[in-house]
Short mmCIF file of C-alpha atoms and ligand atoms in Angstrom, two decimals:
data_model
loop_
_atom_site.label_atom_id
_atom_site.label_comp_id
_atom_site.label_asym_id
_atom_site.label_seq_id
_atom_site.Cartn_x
_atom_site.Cartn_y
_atom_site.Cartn_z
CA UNK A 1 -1.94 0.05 33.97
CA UNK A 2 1.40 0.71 33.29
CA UNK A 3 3.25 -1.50 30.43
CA UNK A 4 6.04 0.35 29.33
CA UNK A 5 9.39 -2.20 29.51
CA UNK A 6 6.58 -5.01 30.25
CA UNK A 7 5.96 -7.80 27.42
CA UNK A 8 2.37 -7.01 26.81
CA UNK A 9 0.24 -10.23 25.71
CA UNK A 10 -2.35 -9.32 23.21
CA UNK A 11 -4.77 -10.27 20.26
CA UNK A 12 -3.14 -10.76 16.84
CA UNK A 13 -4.29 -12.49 13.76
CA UNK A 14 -1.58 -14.80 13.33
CA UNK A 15 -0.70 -16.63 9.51
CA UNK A 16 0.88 -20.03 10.49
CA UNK A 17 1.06 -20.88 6.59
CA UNK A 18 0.29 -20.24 3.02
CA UNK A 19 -3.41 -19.72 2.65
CA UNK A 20 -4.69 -21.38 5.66
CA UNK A 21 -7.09 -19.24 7.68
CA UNK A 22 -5.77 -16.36 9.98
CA UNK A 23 -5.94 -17.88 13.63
CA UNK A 24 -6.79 -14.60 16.47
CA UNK A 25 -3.86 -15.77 19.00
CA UNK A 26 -3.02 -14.12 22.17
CA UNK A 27 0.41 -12.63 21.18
CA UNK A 28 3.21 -11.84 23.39
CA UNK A 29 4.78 -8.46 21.93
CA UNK A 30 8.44 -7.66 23.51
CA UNK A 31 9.18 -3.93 24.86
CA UNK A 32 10.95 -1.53 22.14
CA UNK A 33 14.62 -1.65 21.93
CA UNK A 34 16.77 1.14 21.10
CA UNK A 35 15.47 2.66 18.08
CA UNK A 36 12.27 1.21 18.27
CA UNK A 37 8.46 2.00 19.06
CA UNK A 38 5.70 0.42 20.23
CA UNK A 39 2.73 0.75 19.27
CA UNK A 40 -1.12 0.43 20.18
CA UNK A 41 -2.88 -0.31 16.83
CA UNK A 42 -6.70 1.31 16.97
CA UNK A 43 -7.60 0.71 13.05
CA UNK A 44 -5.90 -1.29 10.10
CA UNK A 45 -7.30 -1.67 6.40
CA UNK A 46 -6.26 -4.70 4.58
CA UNK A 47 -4.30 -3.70 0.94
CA UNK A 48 -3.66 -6.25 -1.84
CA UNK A 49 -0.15 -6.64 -1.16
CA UNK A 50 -1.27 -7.99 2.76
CA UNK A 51 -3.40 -10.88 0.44
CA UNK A 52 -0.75 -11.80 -2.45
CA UNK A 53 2.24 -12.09 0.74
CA UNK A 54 -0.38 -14.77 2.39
CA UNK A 55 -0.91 -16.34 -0.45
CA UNK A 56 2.62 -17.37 -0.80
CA UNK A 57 3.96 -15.96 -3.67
CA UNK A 58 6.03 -13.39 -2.26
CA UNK A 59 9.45 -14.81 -2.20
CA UNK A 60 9.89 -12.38 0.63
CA UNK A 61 6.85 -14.17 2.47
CA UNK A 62 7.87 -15.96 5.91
CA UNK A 63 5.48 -17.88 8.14
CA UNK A 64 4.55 -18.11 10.81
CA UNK A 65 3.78 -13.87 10.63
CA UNK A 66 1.58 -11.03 11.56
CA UNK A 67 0.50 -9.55 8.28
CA UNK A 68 -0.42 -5.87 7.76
CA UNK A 69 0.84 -2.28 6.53
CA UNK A 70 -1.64 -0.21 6.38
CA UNK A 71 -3.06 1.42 9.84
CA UNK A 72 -2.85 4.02 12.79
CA UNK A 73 -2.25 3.79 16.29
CA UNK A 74 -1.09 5.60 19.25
CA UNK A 75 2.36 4.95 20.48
CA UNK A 76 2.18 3.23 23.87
CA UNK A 77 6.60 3.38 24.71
CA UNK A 78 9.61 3.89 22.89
CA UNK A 79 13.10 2.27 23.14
CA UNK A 80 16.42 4.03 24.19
CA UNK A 81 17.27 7.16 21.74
CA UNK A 82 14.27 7.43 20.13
CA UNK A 83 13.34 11.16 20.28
CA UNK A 84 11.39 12.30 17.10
CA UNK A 85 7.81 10.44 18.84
CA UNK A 86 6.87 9.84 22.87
CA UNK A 87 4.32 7.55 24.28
CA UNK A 88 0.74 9.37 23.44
CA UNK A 89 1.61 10.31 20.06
CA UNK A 90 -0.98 9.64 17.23
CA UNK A 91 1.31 8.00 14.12
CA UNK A 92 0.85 5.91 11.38
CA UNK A 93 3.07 3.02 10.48
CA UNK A 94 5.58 3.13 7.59
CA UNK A 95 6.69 0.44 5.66
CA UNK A 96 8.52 2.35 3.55
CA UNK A 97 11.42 3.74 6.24
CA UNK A 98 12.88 7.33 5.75
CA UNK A 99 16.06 7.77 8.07
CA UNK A 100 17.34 11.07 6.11
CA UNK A 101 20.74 9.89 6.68
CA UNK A 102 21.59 6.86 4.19
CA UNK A 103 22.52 6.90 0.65
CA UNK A 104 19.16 6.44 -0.86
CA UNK A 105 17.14 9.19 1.69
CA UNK A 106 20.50 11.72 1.01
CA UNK A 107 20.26 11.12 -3.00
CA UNK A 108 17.31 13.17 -3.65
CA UNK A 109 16.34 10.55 -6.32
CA UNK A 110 14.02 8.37 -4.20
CA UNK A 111 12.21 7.85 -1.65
CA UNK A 112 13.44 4.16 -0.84
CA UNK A 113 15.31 4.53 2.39
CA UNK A 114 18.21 1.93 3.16
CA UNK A 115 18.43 1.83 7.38
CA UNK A 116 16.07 -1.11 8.22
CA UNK A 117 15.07 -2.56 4.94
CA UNK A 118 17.19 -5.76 5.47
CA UNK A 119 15.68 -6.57 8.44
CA UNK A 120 12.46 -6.03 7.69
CA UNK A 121 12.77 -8.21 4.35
CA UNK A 122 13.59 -11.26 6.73
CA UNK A 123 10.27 -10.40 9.40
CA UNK A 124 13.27 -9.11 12.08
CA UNK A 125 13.84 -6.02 14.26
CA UNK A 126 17.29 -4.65 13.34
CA UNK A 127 19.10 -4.06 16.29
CA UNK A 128 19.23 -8.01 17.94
CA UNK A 129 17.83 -9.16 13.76
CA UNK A 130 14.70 -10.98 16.58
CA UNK A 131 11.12 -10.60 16.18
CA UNK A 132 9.60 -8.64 19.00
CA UNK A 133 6.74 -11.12 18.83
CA UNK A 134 5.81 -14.63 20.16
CA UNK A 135 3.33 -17.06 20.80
CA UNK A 136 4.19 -19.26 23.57
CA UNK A 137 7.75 -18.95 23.22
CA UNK A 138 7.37 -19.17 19.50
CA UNK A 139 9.02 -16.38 17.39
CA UNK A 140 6.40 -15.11 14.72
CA UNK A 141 8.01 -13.31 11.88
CA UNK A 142 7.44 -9.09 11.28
CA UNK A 143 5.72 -8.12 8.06
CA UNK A 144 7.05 -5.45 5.83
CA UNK A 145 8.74 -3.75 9.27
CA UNK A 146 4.79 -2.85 10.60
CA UNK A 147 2.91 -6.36 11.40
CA UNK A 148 -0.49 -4.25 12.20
CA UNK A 149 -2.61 -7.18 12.19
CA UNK A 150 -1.93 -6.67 15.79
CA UNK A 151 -3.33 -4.93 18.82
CA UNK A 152 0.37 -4.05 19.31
CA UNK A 153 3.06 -3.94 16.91
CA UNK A 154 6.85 -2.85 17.53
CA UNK A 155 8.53 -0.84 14.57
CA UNK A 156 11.88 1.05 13.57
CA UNK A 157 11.55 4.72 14.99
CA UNK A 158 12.52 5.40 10.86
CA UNK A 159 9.08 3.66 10.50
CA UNK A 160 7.03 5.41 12.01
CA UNK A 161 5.19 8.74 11.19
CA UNK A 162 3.81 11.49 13.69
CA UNK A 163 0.59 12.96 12.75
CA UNK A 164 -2.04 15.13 13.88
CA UNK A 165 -3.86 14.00 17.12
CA UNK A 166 -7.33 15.43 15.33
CA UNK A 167 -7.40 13.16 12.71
CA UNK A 168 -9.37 9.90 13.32
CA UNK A 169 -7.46 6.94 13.00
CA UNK A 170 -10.27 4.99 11.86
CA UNK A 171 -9.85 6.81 8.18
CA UNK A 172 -6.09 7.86 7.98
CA UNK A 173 -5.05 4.66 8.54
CA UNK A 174 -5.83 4.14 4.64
CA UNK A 175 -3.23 6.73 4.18
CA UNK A 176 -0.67 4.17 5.33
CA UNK A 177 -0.38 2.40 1.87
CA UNK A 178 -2.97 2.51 -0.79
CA UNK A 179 -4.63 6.11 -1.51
CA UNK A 180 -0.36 7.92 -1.05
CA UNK A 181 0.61 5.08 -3.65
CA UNK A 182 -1.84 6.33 -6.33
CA UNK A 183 -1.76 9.85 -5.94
CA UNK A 184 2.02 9.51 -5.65
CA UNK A 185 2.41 7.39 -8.61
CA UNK A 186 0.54 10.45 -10.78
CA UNK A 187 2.17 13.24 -9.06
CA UNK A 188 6.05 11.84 -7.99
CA UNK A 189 6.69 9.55 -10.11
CA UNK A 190 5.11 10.26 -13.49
CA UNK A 191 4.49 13.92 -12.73
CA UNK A 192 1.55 14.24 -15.04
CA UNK A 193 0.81 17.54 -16.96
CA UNK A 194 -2.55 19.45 -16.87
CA UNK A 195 -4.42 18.30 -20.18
CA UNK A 196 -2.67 15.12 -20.21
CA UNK A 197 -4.45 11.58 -21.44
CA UNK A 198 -4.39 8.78 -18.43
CA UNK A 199 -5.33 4.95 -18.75
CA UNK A 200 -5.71 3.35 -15.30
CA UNK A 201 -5.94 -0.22 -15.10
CA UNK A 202 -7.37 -1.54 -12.18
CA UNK A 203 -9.86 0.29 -10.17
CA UNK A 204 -9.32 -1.21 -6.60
CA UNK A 205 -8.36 1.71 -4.13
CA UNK A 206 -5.11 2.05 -5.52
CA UNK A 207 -6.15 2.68 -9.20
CA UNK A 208 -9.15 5.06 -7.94
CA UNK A 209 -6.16 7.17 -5.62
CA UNK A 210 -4.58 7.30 -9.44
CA UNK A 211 -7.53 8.85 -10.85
CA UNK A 212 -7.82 11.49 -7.98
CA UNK A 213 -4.49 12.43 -8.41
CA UNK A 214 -4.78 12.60 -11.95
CA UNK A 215 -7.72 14.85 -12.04
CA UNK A 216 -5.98 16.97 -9.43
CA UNK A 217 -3.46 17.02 -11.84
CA UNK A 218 -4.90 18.66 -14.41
CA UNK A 219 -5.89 15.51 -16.49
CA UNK A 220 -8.03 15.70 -19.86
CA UNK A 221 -9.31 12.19 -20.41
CA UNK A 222 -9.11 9.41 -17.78
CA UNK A 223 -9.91 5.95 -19.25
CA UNK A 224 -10.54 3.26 -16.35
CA UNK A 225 -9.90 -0.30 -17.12
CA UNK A 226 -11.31 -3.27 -14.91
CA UNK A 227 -13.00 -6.49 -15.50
CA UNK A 228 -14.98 -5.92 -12.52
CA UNK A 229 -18.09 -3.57 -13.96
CA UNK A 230 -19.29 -2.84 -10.55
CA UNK A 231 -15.91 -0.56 -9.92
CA UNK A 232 -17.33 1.48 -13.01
CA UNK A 233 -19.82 3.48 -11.16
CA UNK A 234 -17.49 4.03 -8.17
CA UNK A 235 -15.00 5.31 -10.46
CA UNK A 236 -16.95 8.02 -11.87
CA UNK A 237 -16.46 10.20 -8.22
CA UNK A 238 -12.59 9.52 -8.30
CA UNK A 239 -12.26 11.58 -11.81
CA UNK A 240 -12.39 8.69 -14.43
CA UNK A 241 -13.90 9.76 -17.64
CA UNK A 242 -14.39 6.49 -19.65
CA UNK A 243 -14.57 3.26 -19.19
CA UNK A 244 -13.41 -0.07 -20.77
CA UNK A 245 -14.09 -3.43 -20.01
CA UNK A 246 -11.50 -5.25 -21.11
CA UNK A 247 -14.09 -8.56 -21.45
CA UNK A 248 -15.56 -6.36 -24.16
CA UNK A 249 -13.30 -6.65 -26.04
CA UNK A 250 -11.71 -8.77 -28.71
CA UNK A 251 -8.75 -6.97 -30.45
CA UNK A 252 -5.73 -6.59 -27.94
CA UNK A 253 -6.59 -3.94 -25.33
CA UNK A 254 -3.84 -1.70 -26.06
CA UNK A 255 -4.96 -1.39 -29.35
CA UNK A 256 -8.50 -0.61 -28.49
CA UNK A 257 -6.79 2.61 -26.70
CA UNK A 258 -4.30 3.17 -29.34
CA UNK A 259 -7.42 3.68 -31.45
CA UNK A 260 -9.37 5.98 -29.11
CA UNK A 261 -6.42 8.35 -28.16
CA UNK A 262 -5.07 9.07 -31.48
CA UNK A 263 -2.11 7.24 -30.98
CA UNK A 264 -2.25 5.96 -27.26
CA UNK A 265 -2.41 8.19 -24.02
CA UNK A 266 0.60 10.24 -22.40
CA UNK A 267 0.49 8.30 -19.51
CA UNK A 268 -0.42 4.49 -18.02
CA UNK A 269 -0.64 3.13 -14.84
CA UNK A 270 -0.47 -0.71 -13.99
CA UNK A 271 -2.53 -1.63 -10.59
CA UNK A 272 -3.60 -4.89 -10.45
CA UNK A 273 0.22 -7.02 -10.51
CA UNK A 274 -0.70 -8.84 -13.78
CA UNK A 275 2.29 -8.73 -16.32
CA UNK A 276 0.43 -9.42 -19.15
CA UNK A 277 -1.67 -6.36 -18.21
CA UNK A 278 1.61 -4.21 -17.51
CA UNK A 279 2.52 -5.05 -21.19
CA UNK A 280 -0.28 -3.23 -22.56
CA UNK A 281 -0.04 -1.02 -20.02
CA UNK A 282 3.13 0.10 -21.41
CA UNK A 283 2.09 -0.59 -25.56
CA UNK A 284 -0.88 1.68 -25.41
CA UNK A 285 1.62 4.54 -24.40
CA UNK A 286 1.89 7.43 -27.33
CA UNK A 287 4.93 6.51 -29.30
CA UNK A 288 7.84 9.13 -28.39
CA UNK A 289 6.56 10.15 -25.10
CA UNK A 290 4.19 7.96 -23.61
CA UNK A 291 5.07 6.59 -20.00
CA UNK A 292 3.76 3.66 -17.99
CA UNK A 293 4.40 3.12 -14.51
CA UNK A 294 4.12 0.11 -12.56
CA UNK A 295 2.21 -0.06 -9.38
CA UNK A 296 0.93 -3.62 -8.83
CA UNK A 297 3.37 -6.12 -7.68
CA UNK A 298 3.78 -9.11 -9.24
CA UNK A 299 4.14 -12.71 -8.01
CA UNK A 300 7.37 -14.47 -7.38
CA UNK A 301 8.63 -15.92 -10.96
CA UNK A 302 6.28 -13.64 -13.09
CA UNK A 303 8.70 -11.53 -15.47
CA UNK A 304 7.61 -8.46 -17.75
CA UNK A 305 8.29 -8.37 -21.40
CA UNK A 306 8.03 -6.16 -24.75
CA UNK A 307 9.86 -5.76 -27.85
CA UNK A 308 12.64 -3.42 -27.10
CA UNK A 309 11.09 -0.98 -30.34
CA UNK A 310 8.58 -0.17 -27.86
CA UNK A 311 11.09 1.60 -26.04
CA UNK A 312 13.65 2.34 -28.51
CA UNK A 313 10.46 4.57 -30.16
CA UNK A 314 10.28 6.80 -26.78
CA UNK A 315 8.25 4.94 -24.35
CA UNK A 316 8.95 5.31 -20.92
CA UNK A 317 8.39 2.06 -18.23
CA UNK A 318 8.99 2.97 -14.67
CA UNK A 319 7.53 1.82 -11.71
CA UNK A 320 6.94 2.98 -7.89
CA UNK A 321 6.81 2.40 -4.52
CA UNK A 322 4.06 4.33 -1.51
CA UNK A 323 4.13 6.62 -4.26
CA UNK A 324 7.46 8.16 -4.53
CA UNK A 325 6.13 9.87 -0.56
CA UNK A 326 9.22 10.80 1.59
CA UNK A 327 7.21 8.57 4.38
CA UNK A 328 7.84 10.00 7.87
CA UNK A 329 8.03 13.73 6.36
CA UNK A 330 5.18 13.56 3.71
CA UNK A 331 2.60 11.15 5.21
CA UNK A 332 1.97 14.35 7.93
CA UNK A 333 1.25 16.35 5.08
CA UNK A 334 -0.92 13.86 3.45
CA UNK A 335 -3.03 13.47 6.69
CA UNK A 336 -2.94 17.70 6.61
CA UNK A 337 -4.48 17.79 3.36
CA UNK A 338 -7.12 14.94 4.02
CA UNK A 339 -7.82 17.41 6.99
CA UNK A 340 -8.40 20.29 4.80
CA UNK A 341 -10.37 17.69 2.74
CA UNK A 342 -7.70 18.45 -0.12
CA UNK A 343 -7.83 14.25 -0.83
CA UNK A 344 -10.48 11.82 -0.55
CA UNK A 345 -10.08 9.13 2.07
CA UNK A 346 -13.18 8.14 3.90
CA UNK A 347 -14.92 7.24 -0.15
CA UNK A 348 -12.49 4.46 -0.11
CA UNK A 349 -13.55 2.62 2.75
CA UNK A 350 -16.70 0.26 1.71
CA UNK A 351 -16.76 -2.30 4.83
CA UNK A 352 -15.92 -1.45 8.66
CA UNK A 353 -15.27 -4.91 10.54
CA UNK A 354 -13.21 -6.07 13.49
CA UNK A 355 -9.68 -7.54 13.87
CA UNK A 356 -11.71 -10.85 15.09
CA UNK A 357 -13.23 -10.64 11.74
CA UNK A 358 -10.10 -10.85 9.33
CA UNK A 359 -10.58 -13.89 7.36
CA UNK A 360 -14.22 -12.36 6.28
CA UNK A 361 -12.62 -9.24 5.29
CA UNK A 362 -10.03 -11.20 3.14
CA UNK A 363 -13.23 -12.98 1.54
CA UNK A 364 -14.71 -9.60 1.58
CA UNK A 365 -11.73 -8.23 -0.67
CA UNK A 366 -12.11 -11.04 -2.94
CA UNK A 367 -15.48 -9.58 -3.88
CA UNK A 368 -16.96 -7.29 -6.46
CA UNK A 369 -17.93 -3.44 -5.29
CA UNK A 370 -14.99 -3.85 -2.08
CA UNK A 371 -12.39 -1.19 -2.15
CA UNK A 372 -10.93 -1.49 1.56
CA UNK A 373 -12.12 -2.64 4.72
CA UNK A 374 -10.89 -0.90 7.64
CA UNK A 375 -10.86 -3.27 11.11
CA UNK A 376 -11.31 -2.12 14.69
CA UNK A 377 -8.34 -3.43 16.45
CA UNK A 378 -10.33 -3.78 20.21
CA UNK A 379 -13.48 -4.30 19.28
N1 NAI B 401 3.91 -0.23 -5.55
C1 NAI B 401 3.39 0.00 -4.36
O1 NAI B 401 3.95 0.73 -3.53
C2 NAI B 401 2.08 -0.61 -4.02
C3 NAI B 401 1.55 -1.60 -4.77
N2 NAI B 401 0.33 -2.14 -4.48
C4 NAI B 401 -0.18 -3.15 -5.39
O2 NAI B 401 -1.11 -2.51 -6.25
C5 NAI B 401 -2.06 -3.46 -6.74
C6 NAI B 401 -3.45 -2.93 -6.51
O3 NAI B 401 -3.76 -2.88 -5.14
P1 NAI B 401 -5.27 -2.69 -4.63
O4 NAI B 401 -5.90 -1.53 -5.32
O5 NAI B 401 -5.23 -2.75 -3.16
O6 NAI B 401 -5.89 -4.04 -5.21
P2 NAI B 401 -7.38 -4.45 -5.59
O7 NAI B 401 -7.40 -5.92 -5.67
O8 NAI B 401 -8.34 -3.77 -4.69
O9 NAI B 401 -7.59 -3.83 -7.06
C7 NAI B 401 -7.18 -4.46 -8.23
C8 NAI B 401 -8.26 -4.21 -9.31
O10 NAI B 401 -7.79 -4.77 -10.54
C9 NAI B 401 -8.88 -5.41 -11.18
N3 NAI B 401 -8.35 -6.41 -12.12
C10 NAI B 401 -7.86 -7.65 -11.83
N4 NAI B 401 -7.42 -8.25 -12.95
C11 NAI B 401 -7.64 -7.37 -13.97
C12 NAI B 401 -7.37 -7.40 -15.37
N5 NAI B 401 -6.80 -8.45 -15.96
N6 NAI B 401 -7.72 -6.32 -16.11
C13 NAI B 401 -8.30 -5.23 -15.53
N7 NAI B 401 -8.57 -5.15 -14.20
C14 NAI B 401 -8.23 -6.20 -13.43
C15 NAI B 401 -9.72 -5.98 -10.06
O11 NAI B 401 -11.06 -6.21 -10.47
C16 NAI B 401 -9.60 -4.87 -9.01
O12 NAI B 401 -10.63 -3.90 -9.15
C17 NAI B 401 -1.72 -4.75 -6.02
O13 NAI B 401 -0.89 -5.53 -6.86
C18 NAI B 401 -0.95 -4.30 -4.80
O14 NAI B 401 -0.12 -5.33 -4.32
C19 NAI B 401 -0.42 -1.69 -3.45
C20 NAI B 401 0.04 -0.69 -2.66
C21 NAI B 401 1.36 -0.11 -2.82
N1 LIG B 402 8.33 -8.63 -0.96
C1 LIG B 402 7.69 -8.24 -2.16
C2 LIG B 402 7.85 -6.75 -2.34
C3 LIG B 402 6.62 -6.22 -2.92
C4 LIG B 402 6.70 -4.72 -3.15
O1 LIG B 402 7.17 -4.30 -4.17
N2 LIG B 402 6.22 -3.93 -2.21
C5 LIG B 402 6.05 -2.51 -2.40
C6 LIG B 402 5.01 -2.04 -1.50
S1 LIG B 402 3.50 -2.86 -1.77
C7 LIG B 402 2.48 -2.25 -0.67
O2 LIG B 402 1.36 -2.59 -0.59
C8 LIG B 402 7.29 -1.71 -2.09
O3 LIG B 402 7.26 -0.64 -1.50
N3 LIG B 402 8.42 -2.18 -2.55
C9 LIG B 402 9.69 -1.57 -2.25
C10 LIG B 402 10.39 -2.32 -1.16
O4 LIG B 402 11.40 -1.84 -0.67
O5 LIG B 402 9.89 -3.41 -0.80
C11 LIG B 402 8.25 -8.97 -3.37
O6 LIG B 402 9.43 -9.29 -3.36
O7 LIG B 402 7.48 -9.19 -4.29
ZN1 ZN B 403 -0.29 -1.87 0.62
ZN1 ZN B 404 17.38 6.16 4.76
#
């Protein structure tokens, strides 16, 4: 059937509000404009960030929306001047753009891209600033410029990356958000050293794609914090060395690892979005050197704080976003190196369900032992 410059009416989980369950709605989905791409979403994992925008707290949130970031697909048509994908092509979906031509992709400092990102903060396609998506004449905002809670989603063309027609979908998808974000938060960002000392809080995907990087990286000691003891086993196959439950514990937790590390470790990473956490995430660095970096995002309102002598005395407090990755140049090589089983990808996923199933899989997530749970878009 041919449905290239046809609206194509599919199945989409749909969030009409805050909290209240995702409704499966058949979804009109517009044809790509210029500079855009449509694609057929096969599999899509559900990240943290999907959970803490539904909940309400992101003051970017906008509802009604189609959630999602983190999946792979097949690109069914493309809108007027795209060249760099064609209808057939395997890709997975960027959030993070990368149009190599704007201030941020030609600095060489970042890997924050400029092009579409105001758009795509307000749930709209650039080029007409309208949603591509409807539900009986009803707009429903974009999510984070991918919307893959969708059996079809319509991105930028700087959002979108080609990859290898080999690799299945139903695992590289996960290299869409989480597992780049930790390894790229170890090896980008803080660029850790081989013998270096790493404390990890938060051992959901994320955290665990921090301790493969950092035992890629040469690591010495890996401590892994979480208050959920059933990650602790798990943990143990994505390099972590120790373990600390923070419920343990009575003395301030960045003192316990002040203690152990003669002084506090080199490096820190926060991955859970709790600013109390990120505090001692940052105070159980080693005085003169030590450097935390913030992964986990934080609810609207929520603010970090220290005494300033914590960073007057050499500590370091940075943060990151997929990772410092290039997206549409380095998420290629990512899916290369899961192909040349370089990187872990398929140990992340716990649960397989189905797009029909979304609402259990946000449950699911909720749950002790879950890392991510990839869903079959036509099943
Ligand atoms: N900066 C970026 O580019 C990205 C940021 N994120 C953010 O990273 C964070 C982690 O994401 P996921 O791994 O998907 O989440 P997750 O929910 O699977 O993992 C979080 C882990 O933290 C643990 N935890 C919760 N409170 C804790 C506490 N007080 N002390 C110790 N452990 C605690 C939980 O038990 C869980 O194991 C989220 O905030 C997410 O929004 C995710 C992807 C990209
Ligand atoms: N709208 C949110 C922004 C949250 C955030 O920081 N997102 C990360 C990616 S999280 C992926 O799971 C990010 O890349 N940020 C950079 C960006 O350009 O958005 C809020 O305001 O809290
Ligand atoms: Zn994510
Ligand atoms: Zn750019």
């Amino acid at each position: 059937m041919v449905t290239e410059g046809q609206v194509i009416t599919c199945k989409a989980a749909v969030a009409w509000e805050p909290n209240k369950p995702l409704v499966i709605e058949d979804v009109q989905v517009a044809p790509p404009q210029a500079g855009e791409v449509r694609v057929k979403i096969l599999y899509t994992a559900l990240c943290h960030t999907d959970a803490y925008t539904w909940s309400g707290k992101d003051p970017e949130g906008l509802f009604p929306c189609i959630l999602g970031h983190e999946a792979a697909g097949i690109v069914e048509s493309v809108g007027e001047g795209v060249t760099e994908v064609k209808p057939g092509d395997h890709v997975i979906p960027c959030y993070q753009a990368e149009c190599r031509e704007c201030k941020f992709c030609k600095s060489g400092k970042t890997n924050l891209c400029g092009k579409v990102r105001a758009a795509t903060g307000v749930g709209v396609m650039m080029n007409d600033r309208k949603s591509r998506f409807s539900v009986n004449g009803k707009p429903i905002y974009h999510f984070m410029g991918t919307s893959t809670f969708s059996q079809y989603t319509v991105v930028h063309d700087v959002s979108v990356a080609k990859i290898d027609p080999n690799a299945p979908l139903e695992k590289v998808c996960l290299l869409g958000c989480g597992v780049p974000t930790g390894l790229g938060a170890v090896w980008n960002t803080a660029k850790v050293e081989p013998g270096s000392t790493v404390a990890i809080f938060g051992l959901g995907s994320v955290g665990l794609a921090v301790a493969e990087g950092a035992k890629a990286a040469g690591a010495s000691r890996i401590i892994g914090l979480d208050i959920d003891s059933k990650k602790f086993d798990i943990a143990k196959n994505f390099g972590v060395t120790e373990f600390i439950n923070p419920k343990d514990h009575e003395k301030p937790i960045q003192q316990v690892i002040v203690d152990t590390t003669d002084g506090g470790v080199d490096y820190s990473f926060e991955c859970i979005g709790n600013v109390s956490v990120m505090r001692a995430a940052l105070e159980c660095c080693h005085k003169g050197w030590g450097t935390s970096v913030i992964v986990g995002v934080a609810a609207s309102g929520q603010e970090i704080s220290t005494r300033p002598f914590q960073l007057v005395t050499g500590r370091v407090w940075k943060g990151t976003a997929f990772g410092g990755f290039k997206s549409r140049s380095q998420v290629p090589w990512l899916v290369d190196k899961y192909m040349k089983k370089e990187i872990k990808v398929d140990e992340y996923i716990t649960h397989n369900l189905t797009l029909k199933e979304i609402n259990e899989a946000f449950h699911l997530m909720h749950e002790g032992g879950c890392l991510r749970v990839v869903l079959n878009a036509h099943e």
